[in-house]
mmCIF file with all atom_site columns, N, CA and C in Angstrom:
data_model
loop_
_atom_site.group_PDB
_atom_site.id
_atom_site.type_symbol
_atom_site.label_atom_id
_atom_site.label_alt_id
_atom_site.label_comp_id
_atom_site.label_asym_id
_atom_site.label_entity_id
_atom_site.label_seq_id
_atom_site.pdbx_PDB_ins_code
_atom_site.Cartn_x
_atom_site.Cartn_y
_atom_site.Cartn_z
_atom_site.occupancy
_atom_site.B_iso_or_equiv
_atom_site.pdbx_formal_charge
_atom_site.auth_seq_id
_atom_site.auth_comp_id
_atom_site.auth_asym_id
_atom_site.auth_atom_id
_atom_site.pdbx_PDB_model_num
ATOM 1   N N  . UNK A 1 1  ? 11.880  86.575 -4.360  1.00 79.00 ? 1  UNK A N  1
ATOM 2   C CA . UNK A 1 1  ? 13.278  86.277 -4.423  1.00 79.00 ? 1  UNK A CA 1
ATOM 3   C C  . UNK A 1 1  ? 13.504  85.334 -5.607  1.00 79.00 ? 1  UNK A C  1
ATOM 4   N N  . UNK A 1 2  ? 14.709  85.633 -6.239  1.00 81.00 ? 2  UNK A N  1
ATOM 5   C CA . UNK A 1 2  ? 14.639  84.557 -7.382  1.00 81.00 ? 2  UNK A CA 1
ATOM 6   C C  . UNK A 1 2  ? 16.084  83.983 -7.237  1.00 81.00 ? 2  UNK A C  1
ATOM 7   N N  . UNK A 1 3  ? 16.152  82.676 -7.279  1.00 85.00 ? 3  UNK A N  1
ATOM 8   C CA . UNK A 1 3  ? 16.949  82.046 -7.160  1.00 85.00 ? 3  UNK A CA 1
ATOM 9   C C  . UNK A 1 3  ? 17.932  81.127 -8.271  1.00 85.00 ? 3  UNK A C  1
ATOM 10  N N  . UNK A 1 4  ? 19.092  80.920 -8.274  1.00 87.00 ? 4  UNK A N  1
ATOM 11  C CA . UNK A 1 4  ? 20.011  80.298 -9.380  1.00 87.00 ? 4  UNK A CA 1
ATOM 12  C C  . UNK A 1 4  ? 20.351  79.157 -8.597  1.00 87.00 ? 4  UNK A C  1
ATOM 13  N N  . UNK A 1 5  ? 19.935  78.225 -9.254  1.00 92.00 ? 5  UNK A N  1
ATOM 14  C CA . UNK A 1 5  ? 20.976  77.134 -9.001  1.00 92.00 ? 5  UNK A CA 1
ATOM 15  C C  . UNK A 1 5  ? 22.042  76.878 -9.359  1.00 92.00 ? 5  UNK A C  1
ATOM 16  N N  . UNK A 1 6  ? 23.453  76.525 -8.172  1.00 94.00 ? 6  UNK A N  1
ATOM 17  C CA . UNK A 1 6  ? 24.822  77.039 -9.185  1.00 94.00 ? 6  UNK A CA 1
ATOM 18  C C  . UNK A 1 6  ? 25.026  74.808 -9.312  1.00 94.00 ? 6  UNK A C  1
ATOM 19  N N  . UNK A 1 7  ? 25.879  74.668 -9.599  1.00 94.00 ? 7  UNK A N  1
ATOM 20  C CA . UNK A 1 7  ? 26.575  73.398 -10.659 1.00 94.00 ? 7  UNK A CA 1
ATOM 21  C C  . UNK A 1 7  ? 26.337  72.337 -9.268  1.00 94.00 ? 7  UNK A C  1
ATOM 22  N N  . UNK A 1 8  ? 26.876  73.277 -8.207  1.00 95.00 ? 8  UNK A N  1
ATOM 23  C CA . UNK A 1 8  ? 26.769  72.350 -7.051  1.00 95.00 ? 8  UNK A CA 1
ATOM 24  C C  . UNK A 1 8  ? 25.619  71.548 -6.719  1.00 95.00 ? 8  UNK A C  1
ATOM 25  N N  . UNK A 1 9  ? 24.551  72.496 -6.907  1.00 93.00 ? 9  UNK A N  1
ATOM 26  C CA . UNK A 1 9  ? 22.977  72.011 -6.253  1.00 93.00 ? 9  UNK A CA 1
ATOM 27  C C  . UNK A 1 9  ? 22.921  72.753 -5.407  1.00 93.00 ? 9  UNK A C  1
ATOM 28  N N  . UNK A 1 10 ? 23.272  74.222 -4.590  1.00 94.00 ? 10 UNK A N  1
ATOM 29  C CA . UNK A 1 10 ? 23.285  75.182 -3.648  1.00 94.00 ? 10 UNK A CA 1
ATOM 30  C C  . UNK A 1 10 ? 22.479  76.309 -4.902  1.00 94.00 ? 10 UNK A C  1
ATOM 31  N N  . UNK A 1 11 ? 21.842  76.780 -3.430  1.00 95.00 ? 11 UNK A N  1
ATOM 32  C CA . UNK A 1 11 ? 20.738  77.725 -3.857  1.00 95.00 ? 11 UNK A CA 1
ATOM 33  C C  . UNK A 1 11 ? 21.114  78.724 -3.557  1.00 95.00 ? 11 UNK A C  1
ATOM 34  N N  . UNK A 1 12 ? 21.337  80.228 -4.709  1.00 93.00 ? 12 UNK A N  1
ATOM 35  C CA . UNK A 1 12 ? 21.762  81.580 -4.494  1.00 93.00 ? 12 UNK A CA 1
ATOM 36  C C  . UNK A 1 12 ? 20.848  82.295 -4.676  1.00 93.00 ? 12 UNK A C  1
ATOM 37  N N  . UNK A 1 13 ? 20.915  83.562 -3.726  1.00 88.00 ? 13 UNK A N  1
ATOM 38  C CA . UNK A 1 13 ? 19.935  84.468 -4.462  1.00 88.00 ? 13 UNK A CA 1
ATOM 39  C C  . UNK A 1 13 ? 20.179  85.631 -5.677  1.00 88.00 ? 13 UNK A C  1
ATOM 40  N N  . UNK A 1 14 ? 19.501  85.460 -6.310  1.00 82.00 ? 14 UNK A N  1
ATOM 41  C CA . UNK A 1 14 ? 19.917  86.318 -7.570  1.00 82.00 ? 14 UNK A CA 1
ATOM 42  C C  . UNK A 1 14 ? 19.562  87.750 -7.702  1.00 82.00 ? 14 UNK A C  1
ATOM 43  N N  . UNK A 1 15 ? 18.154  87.479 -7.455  1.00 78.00 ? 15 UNK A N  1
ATOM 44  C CA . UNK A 1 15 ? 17.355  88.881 -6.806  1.00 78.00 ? 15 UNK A CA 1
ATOM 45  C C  . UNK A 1 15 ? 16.664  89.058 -5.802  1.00 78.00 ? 15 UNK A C  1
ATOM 46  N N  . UNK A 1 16 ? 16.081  90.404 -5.251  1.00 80.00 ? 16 UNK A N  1
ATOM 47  C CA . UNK A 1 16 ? 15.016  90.326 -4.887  1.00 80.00 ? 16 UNK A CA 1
ATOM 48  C C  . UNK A 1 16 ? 13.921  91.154 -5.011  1.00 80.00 ? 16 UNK A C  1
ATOM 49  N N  . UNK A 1 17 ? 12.460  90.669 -4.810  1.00 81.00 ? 17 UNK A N  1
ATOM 50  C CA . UNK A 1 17 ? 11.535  91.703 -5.502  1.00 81.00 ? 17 UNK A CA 1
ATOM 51  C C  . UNK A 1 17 ? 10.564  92.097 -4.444  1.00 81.00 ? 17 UNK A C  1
ATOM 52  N N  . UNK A 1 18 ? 10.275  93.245 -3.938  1.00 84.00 ? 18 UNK A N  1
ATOM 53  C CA . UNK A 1 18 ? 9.361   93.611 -3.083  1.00 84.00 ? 18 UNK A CA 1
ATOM 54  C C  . UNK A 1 18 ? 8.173   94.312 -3.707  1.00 84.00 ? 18 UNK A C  1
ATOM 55  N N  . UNK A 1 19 ? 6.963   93.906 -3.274  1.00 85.00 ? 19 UNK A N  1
ATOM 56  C CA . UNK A 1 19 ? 5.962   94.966 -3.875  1.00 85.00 ? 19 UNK A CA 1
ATOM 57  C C  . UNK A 1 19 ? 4.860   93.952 -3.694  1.00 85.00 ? 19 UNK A C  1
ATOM 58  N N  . UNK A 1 20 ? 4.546   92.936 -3.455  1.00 87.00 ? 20 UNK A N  1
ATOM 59  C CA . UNK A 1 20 ? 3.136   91.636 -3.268  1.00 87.00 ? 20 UNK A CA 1
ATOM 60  C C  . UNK A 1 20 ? 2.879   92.182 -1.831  1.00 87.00 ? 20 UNK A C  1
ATOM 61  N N  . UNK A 1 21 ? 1.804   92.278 -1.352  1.00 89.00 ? 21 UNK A N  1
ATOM 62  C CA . UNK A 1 21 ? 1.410   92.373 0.657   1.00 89.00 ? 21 UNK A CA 1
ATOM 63  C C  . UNK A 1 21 ? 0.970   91.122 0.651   1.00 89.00 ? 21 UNK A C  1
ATOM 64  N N  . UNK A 1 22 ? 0.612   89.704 -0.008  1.00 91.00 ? 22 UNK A N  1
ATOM 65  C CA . UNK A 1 22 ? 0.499   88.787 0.115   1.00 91.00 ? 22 UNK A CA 1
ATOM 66  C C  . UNK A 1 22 ? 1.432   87.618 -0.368  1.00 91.00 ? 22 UNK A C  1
ATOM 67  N N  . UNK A 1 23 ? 1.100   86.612 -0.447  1.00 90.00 ? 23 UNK A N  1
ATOM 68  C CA . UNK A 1 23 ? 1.687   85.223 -0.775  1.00 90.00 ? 23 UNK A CA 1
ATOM 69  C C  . UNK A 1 23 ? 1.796   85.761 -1.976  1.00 90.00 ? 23 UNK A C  1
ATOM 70  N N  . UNK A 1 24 ? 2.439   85.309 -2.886  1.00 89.00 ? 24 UNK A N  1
ATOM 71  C CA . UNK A 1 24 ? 2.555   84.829 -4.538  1.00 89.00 ? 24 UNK A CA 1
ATOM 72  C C  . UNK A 1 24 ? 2.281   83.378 -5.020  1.00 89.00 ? 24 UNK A C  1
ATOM 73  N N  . UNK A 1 25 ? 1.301   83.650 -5.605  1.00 93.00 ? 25 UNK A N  1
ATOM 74  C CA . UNK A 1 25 ? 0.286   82.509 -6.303  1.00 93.00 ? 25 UNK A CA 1
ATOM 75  C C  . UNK A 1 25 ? 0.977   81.308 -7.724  1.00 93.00 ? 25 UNK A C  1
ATOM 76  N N  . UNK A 1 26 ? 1.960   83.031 -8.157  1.00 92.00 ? 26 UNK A N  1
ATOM 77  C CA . UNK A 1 26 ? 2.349   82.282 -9.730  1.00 92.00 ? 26 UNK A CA 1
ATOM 78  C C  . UNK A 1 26 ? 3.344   83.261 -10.275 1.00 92.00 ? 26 UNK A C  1
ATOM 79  N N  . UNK A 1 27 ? 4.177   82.658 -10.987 1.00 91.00 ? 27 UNK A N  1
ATOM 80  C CA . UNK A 1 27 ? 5.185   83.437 -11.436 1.00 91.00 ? 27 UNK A CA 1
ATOM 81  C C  . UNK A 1 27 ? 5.355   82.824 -12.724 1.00 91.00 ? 27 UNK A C  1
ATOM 82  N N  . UNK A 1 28 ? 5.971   83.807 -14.033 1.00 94.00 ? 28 UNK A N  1
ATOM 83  C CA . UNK A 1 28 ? 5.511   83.982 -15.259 1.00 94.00 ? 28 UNK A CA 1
ATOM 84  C C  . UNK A 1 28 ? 7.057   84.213 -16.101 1.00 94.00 ? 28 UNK A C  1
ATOM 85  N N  . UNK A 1 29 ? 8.123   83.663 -16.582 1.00 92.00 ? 29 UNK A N  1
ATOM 86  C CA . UNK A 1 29 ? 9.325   83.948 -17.180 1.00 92.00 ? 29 UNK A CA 1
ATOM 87  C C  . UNK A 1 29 ? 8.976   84.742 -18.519 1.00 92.00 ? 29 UNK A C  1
ATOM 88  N N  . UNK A 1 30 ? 9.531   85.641 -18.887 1.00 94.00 ? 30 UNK A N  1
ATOM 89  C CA . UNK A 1 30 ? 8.539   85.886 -20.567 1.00 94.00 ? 30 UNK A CA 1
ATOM 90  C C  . UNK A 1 30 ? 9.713   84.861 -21.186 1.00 94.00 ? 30 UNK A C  1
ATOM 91  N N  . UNK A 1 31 ? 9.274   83.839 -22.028 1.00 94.00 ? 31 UNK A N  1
ATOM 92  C CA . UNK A 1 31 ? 10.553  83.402 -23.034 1.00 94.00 ? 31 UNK A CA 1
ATOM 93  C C  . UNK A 1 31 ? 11.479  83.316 -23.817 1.00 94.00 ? 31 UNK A C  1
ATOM 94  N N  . UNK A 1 32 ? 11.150  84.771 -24.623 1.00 96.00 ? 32 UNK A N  1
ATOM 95  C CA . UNK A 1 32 ? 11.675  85.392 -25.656 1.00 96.00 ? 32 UNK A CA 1
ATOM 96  C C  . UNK A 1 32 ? 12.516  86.603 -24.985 1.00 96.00 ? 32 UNK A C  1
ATOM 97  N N  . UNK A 1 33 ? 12.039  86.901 -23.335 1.00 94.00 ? 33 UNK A N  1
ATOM 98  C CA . UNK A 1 33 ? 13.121  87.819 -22.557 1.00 94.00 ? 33 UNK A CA 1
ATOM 99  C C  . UNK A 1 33 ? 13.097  87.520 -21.265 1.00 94.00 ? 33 UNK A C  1
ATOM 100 N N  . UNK A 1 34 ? 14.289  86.862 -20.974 1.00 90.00 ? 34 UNK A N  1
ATOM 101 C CA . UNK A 1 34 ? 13.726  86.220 -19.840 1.00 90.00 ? 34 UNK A CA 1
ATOM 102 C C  . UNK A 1 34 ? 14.245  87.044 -18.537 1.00 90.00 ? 34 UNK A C  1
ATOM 103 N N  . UNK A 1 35 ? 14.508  88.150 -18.982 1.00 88.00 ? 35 UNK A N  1
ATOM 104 C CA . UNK A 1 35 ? 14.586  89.480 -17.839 1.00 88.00 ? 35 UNK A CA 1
ATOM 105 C C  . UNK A 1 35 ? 13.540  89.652 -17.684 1.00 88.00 ? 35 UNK A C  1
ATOM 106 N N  . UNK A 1 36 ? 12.326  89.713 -18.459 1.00 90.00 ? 36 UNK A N  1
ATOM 107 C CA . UNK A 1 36 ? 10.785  90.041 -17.570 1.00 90.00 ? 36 UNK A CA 1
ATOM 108 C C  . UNK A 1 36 ? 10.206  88.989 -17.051 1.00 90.00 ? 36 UNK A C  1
ATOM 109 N N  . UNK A 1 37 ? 9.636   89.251 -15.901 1.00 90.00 ? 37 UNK A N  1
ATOM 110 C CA . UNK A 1 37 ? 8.922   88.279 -15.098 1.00 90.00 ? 37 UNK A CA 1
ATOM 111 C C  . UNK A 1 37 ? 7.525   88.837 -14.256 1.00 90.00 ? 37 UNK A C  1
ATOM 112 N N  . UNK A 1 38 ? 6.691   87.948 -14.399 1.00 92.00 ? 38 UNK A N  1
ATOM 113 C CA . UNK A 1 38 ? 5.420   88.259 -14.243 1.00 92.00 ? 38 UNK A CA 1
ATOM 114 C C  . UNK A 1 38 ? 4.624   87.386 -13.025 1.00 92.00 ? 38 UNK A C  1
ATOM 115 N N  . UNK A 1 39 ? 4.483   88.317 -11.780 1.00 91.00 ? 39 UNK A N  1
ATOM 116 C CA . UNK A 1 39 ? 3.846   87.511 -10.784 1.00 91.00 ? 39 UNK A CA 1
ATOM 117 C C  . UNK A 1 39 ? 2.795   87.797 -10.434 1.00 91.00 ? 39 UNK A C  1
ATOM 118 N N  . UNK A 1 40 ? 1.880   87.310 -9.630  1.00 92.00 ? 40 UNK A N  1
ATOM 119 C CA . UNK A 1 40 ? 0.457   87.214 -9.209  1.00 92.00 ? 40 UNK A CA 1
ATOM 120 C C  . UNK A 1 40 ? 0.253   86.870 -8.150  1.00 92.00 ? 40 UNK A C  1
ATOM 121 N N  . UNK A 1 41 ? -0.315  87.568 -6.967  1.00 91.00 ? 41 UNK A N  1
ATOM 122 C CA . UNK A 1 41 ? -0.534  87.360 -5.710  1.00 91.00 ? 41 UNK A CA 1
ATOM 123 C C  . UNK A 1 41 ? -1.908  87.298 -4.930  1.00 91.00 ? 41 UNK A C  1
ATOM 124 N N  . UNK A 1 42 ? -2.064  86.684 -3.888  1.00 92.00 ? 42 UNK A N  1
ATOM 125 C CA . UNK A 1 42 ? -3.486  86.753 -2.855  1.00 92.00 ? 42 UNK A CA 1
ATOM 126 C C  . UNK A 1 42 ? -3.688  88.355 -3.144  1.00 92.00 ? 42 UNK A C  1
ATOM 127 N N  . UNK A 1 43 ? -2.761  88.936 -2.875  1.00 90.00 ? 43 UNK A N  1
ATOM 128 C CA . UNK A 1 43 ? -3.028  90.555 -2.604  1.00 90.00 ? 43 UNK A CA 1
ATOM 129 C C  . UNK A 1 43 ? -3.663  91.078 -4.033  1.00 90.00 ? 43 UNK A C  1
ATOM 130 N N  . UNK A 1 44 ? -4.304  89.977 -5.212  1.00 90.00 ? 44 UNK A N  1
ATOM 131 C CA . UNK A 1 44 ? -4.896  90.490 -6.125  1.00 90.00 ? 44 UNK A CA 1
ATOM 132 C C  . UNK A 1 44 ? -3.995  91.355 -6.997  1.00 90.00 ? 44 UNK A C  1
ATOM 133 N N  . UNK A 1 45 ? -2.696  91.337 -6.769  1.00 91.00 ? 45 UNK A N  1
ATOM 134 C CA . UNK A 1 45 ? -1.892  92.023 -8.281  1.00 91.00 ? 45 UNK A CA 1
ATOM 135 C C  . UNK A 1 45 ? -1.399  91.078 -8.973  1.00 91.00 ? 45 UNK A C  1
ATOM 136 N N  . UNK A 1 46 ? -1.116  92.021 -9.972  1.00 92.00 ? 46 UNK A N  1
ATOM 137 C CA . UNK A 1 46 ? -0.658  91.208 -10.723 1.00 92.00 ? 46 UNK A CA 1
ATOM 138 C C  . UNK A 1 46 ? 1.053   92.334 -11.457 1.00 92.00 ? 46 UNK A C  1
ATOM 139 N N  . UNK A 1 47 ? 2.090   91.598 -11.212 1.00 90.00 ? 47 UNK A N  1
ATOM 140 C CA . UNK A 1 47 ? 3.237   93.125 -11.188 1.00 90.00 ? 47 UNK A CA 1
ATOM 141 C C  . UNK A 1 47 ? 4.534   92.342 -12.307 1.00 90.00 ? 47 UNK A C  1
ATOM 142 N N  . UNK A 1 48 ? 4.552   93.261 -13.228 1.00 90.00 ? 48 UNK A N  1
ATOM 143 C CA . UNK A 1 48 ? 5.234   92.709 -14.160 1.00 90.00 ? 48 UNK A CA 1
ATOM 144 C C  . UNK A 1 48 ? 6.929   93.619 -14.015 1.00 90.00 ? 48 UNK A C  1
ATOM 145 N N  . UNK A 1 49 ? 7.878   92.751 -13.618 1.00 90.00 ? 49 UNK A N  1
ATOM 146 C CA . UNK A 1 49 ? 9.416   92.739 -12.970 1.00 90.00 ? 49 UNK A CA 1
ATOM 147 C C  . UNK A 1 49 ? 10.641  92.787 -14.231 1.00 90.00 ? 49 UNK A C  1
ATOM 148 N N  . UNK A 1 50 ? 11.049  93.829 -14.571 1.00 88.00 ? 50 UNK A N  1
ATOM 149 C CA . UNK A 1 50 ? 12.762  93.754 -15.165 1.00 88.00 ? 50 UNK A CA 1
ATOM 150 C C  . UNK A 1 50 ? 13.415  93.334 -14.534 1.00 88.00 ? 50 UNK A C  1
ATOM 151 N N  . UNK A 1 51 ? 14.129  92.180 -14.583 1.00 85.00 ? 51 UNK A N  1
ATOM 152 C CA . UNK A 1 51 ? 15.667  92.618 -13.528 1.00 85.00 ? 51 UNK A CA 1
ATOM 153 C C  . UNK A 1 51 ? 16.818  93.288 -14.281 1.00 85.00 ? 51 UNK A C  1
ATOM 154 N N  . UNK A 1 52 ? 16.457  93.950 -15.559 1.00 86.00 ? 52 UNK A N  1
ATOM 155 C CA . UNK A 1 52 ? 17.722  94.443 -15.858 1.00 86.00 ? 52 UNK A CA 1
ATOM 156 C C  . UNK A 1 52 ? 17.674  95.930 -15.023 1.00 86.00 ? 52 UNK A C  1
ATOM 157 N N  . UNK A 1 53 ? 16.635  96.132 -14.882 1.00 82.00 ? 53 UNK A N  1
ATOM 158 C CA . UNK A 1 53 ? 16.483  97.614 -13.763 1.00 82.00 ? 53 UNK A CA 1
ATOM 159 C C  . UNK A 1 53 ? 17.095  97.598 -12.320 1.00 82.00 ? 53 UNK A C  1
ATOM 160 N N  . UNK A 1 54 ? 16.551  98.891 -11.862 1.00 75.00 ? 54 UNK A N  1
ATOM 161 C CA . UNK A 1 54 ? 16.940  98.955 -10.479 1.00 75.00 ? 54 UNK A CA 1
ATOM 162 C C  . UNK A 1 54 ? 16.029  98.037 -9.424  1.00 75.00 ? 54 UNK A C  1
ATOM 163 N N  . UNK A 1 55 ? 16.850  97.286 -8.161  1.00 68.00 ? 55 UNK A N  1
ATOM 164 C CA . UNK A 1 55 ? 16.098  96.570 -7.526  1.00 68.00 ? 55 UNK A CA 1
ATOM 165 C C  . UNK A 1 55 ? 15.067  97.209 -7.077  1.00 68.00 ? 55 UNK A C  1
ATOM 166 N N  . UNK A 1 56 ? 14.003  96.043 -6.977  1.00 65.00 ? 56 UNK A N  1
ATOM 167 C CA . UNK A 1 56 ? 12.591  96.215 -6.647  1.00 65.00 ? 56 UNK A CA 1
ATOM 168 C C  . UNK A 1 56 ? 11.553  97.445 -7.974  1.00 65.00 ? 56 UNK A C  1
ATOM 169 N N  . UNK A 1 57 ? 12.311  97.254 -8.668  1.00 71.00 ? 57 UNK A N  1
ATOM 170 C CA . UNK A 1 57 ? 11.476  97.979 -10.262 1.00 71.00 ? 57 UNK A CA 1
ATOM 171 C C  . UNK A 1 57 ? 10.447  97.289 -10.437 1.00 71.00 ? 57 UNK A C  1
ATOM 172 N N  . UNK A 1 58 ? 9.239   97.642 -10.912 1.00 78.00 ? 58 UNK A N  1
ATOM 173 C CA . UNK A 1 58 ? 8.011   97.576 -11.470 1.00 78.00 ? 58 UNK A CA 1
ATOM 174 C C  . UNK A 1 58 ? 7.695   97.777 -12.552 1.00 78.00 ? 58 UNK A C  1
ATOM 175 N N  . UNK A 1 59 ? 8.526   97.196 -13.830 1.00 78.00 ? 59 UNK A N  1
ATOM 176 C CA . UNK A 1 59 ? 7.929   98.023 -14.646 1.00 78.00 ? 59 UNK A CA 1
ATOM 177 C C  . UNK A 1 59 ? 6.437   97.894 -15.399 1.00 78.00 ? 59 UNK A C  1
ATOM 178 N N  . UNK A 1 60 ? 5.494   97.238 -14.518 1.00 80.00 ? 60 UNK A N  1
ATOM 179 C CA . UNK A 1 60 ? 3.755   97.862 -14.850 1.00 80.00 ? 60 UNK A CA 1
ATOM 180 C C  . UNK A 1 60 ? 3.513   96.868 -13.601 1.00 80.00 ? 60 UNK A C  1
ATOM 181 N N  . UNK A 1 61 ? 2.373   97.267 -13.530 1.00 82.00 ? 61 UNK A N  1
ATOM 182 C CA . UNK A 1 61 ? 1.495   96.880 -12.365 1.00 82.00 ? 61 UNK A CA 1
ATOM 183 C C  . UNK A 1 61 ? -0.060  96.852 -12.208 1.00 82.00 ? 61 UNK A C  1
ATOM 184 N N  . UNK A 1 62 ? -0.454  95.781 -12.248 1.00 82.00 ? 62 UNK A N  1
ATOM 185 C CA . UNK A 1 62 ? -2.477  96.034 -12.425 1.00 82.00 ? 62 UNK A CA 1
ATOM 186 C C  . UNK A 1 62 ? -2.837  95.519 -11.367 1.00 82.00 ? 62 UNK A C  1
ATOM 187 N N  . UNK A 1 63 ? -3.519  96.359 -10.401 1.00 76.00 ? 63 UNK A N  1
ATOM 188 C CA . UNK A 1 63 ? -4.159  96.488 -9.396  1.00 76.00 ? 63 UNK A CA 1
ATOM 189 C C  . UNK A 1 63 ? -5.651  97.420 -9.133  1.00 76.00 ? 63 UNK A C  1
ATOM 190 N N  . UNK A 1 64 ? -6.022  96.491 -8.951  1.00 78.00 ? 64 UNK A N  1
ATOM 191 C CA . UNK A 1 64 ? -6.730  94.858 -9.023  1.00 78.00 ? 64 UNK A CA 1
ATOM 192 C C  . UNK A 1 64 ? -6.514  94.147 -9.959  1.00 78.00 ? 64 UNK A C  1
ATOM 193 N N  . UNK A 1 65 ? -5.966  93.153 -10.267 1.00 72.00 ? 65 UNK A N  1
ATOM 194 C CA . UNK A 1 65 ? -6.526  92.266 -11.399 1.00 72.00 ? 65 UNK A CA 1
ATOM 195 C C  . UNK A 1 65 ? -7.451  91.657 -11.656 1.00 72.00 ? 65 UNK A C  1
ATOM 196 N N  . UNK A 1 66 ? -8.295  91.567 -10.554 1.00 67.00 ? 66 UNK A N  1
ATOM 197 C CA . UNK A 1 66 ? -9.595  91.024 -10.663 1.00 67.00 ? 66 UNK A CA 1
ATOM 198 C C  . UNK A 1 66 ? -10.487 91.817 -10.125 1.00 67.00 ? 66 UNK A C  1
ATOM 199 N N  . UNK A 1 67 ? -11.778 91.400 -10.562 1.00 62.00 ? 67 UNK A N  1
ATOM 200 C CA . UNK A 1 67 ? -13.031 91.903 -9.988  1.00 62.00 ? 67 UNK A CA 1
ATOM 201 C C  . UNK A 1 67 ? -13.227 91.763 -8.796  1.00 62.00 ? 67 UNK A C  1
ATOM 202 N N  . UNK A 1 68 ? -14.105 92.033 -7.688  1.00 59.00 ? 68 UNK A N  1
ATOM 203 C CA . UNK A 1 68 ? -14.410 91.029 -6.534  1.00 59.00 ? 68 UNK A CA 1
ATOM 204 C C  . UNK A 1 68 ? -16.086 90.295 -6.653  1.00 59.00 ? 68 UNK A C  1
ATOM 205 N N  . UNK A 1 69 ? -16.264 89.356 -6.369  1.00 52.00 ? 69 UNK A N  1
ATOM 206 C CA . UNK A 1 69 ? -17.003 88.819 -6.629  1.00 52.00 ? 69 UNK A CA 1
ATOM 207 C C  . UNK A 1 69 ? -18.594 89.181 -6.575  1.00 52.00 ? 69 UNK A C  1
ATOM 208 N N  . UNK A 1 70 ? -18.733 90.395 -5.760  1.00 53.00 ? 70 UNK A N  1
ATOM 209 C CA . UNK A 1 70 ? -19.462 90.448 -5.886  1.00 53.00 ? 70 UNK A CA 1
ATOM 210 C C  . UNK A 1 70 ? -20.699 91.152 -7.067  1.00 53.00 ? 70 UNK A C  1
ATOM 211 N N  . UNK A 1 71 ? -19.694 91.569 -7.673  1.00 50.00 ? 71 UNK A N  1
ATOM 212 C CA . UNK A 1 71 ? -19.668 91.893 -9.380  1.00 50.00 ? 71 UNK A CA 1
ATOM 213 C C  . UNK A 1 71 ? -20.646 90.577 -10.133 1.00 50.00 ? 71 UNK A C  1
ATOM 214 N N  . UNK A 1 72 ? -20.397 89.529 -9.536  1.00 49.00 ? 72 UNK A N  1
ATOM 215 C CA . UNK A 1 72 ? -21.023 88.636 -10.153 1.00 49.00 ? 72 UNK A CA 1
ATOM 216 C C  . UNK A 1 72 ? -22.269 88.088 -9.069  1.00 49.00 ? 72 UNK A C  1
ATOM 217 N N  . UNK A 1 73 ? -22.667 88.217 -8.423  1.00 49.00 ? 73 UNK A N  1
ATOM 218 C CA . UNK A 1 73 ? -23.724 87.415 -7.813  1.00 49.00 ? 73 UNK A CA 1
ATOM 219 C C  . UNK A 1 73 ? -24.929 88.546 -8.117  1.00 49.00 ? 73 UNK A C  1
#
């Protein structure tokens, strides 16, 4: 969910984004467009968000983003 703060100090919702099966770890504004947004979850994705699109758009998605560990032991 992404939220605006309006003048008051009340919290709106602006959007919302479905597609994590877990918590979200981290979220990513691009700066130069700040319609893309880039989050990262327990559920190991990592899902990069337009909001100038249709709600709940994806536009890319890497799943897995990580290895699992046992790649390394």
């Amino acid at each position: 969910m992404l939220l605006t703060v309006e003048e008051d100090g009340c919290l709106t919702t602006a959007h919302t984004f479905l597609g994590h099966t877990r918590s979200i770890k981290t979220v990513s504004v691009n700066r130069k467009d700040p319609c893309m947004i880039a989050t990262g979850a327990r559920d190991g994705n990592i899902i990069i968000w337009d909001r100038r699109c249709r709600p709940h758009h994806r536009a890319d998605e890497i799943a897995p983003a990580h290895h699992s560990l046992s790649m390394f032991t």
